[in-house]
Each structure stands twice: as structure tokens, then as C-alpha cells.
Coordinates of C-alpha atoms in Angstrom, one line a residue:
M23 CA -34.6 -29.7 -15.0
D24 CA -38.4 -30.0 -15.4
D25 CA -38.0 -30.9 -19.0
E26 CA -35.3 -33.5 -18.1
Q27 CA -37.5 -35.0 -15.4
A28 CA -40.4 -35.2 -17.8
L29 CA -38.1 -36.9 -20.4
V30 CA -36.9 -39.4 -17.7
G31 CA -40.5 -40.2 -16.9
R32 CA -41.4 -40.8 -20.5
L33 CA -38.3 -43.1 -20.9
S34 CA -39.3 -45.0 -17.8
T35 CA -42.7 -45.7 -19.3
G36 CA -41.1 -47.0 -22.6
D37 CA -42.1 -44.0 -24.7
P38 CA -40.4 -44.7 -28.1
A39 CA -40.5 -41.0 -29.2
A40 CA -38.6 -39.9 -26.0
F41 CA -35.9 -42.6 -26.7
E42 CA -35.6 -41.6 -30.3
T43 CA -35.1 -37.9 -29.4
L44 CA -32.4 -38.8 -26.9
Y45 CA -30.8 -41.3 -29.2
R46 CA -30.5 -38.8 -32.1
Q47 CA -29.2 -36.1 -29.8
H48 CA -26.4 -38.0 -28.2
T49 CA -25.4 -41.0 -30.4
P50 CA -23.0 -39.2 -32.9
S51 CA -21.1 -37.6 -30.0
M52 CA -21.0 -40.9 -28.1
I53 CA -19.5 -42.7 -31.0
R54 CA -16.9 -39.9 -31.5
V55 CA -15.9 -40.0 -27.8
C56 CA -15.8 -43.8 -27.8
T57 CA -13.8 -44.2 -31.0
G58 CA -10.7 -42.7 -29.4
L59 CA -10.8 -45.3 -26.6
V60 CA -11.5 -48.5 -28.5
R61 CA -10.1 -50.1 -31.7
N62 CA -12.2 -48.5 -34.4
K63 CA -15.6 -46.9 -35.2
A64 CA -17.3 -50.3 -35.6
T65 CA -16.3 -51.3 -32.1
A66 CA -17.3 -47.9 -30.8
E67 CA -20.8 -48.4 -32.3
E68 CA -21.1 -51.7 -30.5
V69 CA -20.1 -50.1 -27.2
V70 CA -22.6 -47.2 -27.8
Q71 CA -25.4 -49.7 -28.5
D72 CA -24.5 -51.6 -25.3
T73 CA -24.7 -48.3 -23.5
W74 CA -28.2 -47.5 -24.8
V75 CA -29.4 -51.0 -23.7
A76 CA -28.0 -50.3 -20.2
V77 CA -29.6 -46.8 -20.2
L78 CA -33.0 -48.3 -21.0
K79 CA -32.6 -51.1 -18.4
G80 CA -31.4 -48.7 -15.7
I81 CA -33.5 -45.6 -16.4
G82 CA -35.9 -46.5 -13.6
G83 CA -33.0 -46.2 -11.1
F84 CA -31.9 -42.8 -12.4
E85 CA -32.0 -40.6 -9.3
G86 CA -31.0 -37.2 -10.8
R87 CA -27.8 -36.8 -8.9
S88 CA -26.2 -35.8 -12.2
S89 CA -27.7 -34.6 -15.4
L90 CA -29.2 -37.3 -17.6
A91 CA -26.5 -36.7 -20.2
G92 CA -23.8 -37.0 -17.6
W93 CA -25.3 -40.3 -16.4
I94 CA -25.4 -41.6 -20.0
Y95 CA -21.8 -40.7 -20.7
A96 CA -20.6 -42.2 -17.4
I97 CA -22.2 -45.5 -18.5
L98 CA -20.5 -45.1 -21.9
M99 CA -17.1 -44.4 -20.5
N100 CA -17.3 -47.4 -18.1
K101 CA -18.2 -49.7 -21.0
A102 CA -15.6 -48.2 -23.2
R103 CA -12.9 -48.7 -20.6
T104 CA -14.0 -52.3 -20.0
R105 CA -13.9 -53.0 -23.8
A106 CA -10.5 -51.3 -24.2
K107 CA -9.0 -53.3 -21.3
R108 CA -10.4 -56.5 -22.8
D109 CA -8.8 -55.6 -26.1
G110 CA -5.5 -54.9 -24.4
R111 CA -5.7 -51.1 -25.0
S112 CA -4.8 -48.4 -22.5
V113 CA -5.8 -44.8 -22.8
S114 CA -4.4 -42.2 -20.4
F115 CA -6.4 -39.1 -19.5
D116 CA -3.6 -37.5 -17.6
E117 CA -2.2 -34.6 -19.6
G118 CA -0.7 -32.4 -17.0
G119 CA 2.0 -29.7 -17.3
E120 CA 1.8 -26.2 -18.4
D121 CA 1.4 -24.8 -21.9
S122 CA 2.5 -21.2 -22.6
D123 CA 0.0 -21.0 -25.5
L124 CA -2.9 -21.4 -23.1
A125 CA -2.2 -18.2 -21.2
A126 CA -1.7 -16.4 -24.5
A127 CA -5.0 -17.6 -26.0
F128 CA -7.4 -17.6 -23.1
D129 CA -8.4 -15.3 -20.3
G130 CA -8.9 -16.3 -16.7
R131 CA -12.4 -17.5 -17.4
G132 CA -11.4 -19.8 -20.3
R133 CA -12.6 -17.4 -23.0
W134 CA -10.7 -16.4 -26.1
K135 CA -8.6 -13.3 -25.7
D136 CA -8.6 -12.8 -29.4
M137 CA -11.9 -14.2 -30.9
P138 CA -11.6 -16.2 -34.2
E139 CA -12.5 -14.2 -37.2
L140 CA -16.3 -14.2 -37.8
W141 CA -18.3 -13.3 -40.8
E142 CA -20.0 -10.0 -40.5
T143 CA -22.9 -10.8 -42.8
V144 CA -24.7 -14.0 -43.8
T145 CA -25.1 -14.8 -47.5
P146 CA -26.1 -18.1 -49.2
D147 CA -22.4 -18.6 -50.2
R148 CA -21.2 -18.1 -46.7
I149 CA -23.9 -20.5 -45.3
V150 CA -22.5 -23.2 -47.7
E151 CA -19.0 -22.4 -46.8
G152 CA -19.9 -22.5 -43.1
R153 CA -21.2 -26.0 -43.5
S154 CA -17.9 -27.0 -45.2
M155 CA -16.0 -25.4 -42.3
L156 CA -18.1 -27.3 -39.7
A157 CA -17.3 -30.6 -41.5
H158 CA -13.6 -29.5 -41.3
V159 CA -13.9 -28.8 -37.6
R160 CA -15.5 -32.2 -37.0
A161 CA -12.6 -33.9 -38.9
V162 CA -10.1 -32.0 -36.8
I163 CA -11.8 -33.0 -33.6
D164 CA -11.6 -36.6 -34.7
T165 CA -7.8 -36.3 -35.0
L166 CA -7.4 -35.1 -31.4
A167 CA -5.9 -37.3 -28.7
P168 CA -8.7 -39.3 -27.0
A169 CA -8.5 -37.3 -23.8
Q170 CA -8.7 -34.0 -25.5
R171 CA -11.5 -35.2 -27.8
S172 CA -13.5 -36.5 -24.9
V173 CA -13.2 -33.3 -22.9
L174 CA -14.0 -31.1 -25.9
I175 CA -17.1 -33.0 -26.8
L176 CA -18.4 -33.4 -23.2
R177 CA -17.6 -29.9 -22.0
G178 CA -17.5 -27.8 -25.2
Q179 CA -20.2 -29.5 -27.3
R180 CA -22.5 -31.3 -24.9
E181 CA -22.0 -28.5 -22.3
L182 CA -21.8 -30.9 -19.3
D183 CA -21.0 -29.4 -15.9
P184 CA -17.2 -29.3 -15.3
A185 CA -17.6 -31.5 -12.2
E186 CA -19.5 -34.1 -14.2
V187 CA -16.9 -34.2 -16.9
C188 CA -14.1 -34.7 -14.3
E189 CA -16.1 -37.5 -12.6
I190 CA -16.9 -39.2 -15.9
L191 CA -13.3 -39.1 -17.1
Q192 CA -11.8 -39.5 -13.6
I193 CA -9.5 -36.5 -13.9
S194 CA -8.9 -33.3 -11.9
E195 CA -10.5 -30.0 -12.8
G196 CA -7.0 -28.6 -13.6
N197 CA -6.3 -31.4 -16.0
M198 CA -9.7 -31.0 -17.6
R199 CA -9.0 -27.3 -18.2
V200 CA -5.6 -28.1 -19.8
L201 CA -7.1 -30.8 -22.0
L202 CA -10.0 -28.5 -23.1
H203 CA -7.7 -25.6 -23.9
R204 CA -5.3 -27.7 -25.8
A205 CA -8.1 -29.2 -27.8
R206 CA -9.5 -25.7 -28.6
L207 CA -6.1 -24.5 -29.6
S208 CA -5.8 -27.4 -32.0
V209 CA -9.2 -26.6 -33.6
R210 CA -8.4 -22.9 -33.7
K211 CA -5.1 -23.5 -35.5
A212 CA -6.8 -25.8 -38.0
L213 CA -9.4 -23.1 -38.7
D214 CA -6.8 -20.4 -39.0
D215 CA -4.8 -22.5 -41.5
L216 CA -8.0 -23.2 -43.5
L217 CA -8.9 -19.5 -43.6
A218 CA -5.3 -18.6 -44.6
Q219 CA -5.5 -21.1 -47.5
K220 CA -8.8 -19.7 -48.6
G221 CA -7.4 -16.2 -48.4
S222 CA -4.4 -17.1 -50.5
G223 CA -6.6 -18.9 -53.0
A224 CA -4.9 -22.2 -52.4

């Protein structure tokens, strides 16, 4: 929190290095979240730029009621929804219902019951292969439904508090858990398929 308050203070005084750090940290994720809500990546990039302008203009009024990241993504989502509505698009974040695969894959705390296979030792070849797998994971995330993608990025990657994610996306905590678990299952299945292909030499 002290580091965040210091960062907010630096942003308020117009420190370009502070803004660059924040920009580099969040922009790729912001674009990926936004792309699922608007027409295409180019439009998402426009919305993200508008968001950063709003962040810089409004940083003096940031009161710390949420995390700085949560505040930024709330602005992003508001602007993305406005743009989507203007373009005649509608995105639902309501993905209720039960999924039997969820109970089978996760324990009561949302952790894997059966952890994905991990490499036991690190070698140069495995580092290179790990980078390839990371690119594969990113590609899979980009194919997820917008709601699942948003929850996975905000909660799983940016590690925002569950209450913040629910407020940003305007969904219930139960819905958020379902979305997050389904997104993780999709990524897990894609990784399992990739590992199976590599194992078979395909």
C-alpha cells in the first residue's frame, strides 16, 4: 500500500517515469480485456488510450477506496461498455449455472485438485519450450468468451481482489467463480492437448 500511495503521489505530480511503469505494466492486459468487448484490437487500443487520458486527468481525485489497478480497470470497463453500446454491441457477463467439471477440477478454495504437470528440472531447452507454451496460453486466453477472459485476466493475472473484480464487471461473486473456473479449465485443456501432442511427437 505504501508503494502504491507513493506511485499515486508521483503520478499526481506528473512524473513521466511513474506513468511509464504503470503503462507498461497494465496496457497489454487492458487491451486483451477490452478486445472482447469492442469490435477489434484497434478499437480496443483506442479505448485503452482514452482510459489512460482519464487516469491522468483523474489521478488527483483517486481516494484509495480500491486498489489503483482496480480503479484503472473500472475506468476501462466503463469506457469499453460505452464504446460497445455506441457500436451496437452487447456483451453479457452473466454465466450462471453449474458445471460438473468444476467440482472435479477444483477444491473448495478454488485450487487445482490435480495440479498440471510441471517440469522437474530447468534446462535451456525447457526454458525455450516454456516461452512457446506461454505464447500458447496467451493465444488460448484470447479465444475465451469476453466474460471469462476478463475474469481470468483481472483475478488470475492481475490478482485483483474478488470484490473489486465483481464491482468492475458488475457480477456476483458466485458468477465470478464460475467464470474463472471455466476459463481455467479451458486453458488447462488446451495445455493438456498441447502436452499430449508433444508426447506423441505430433
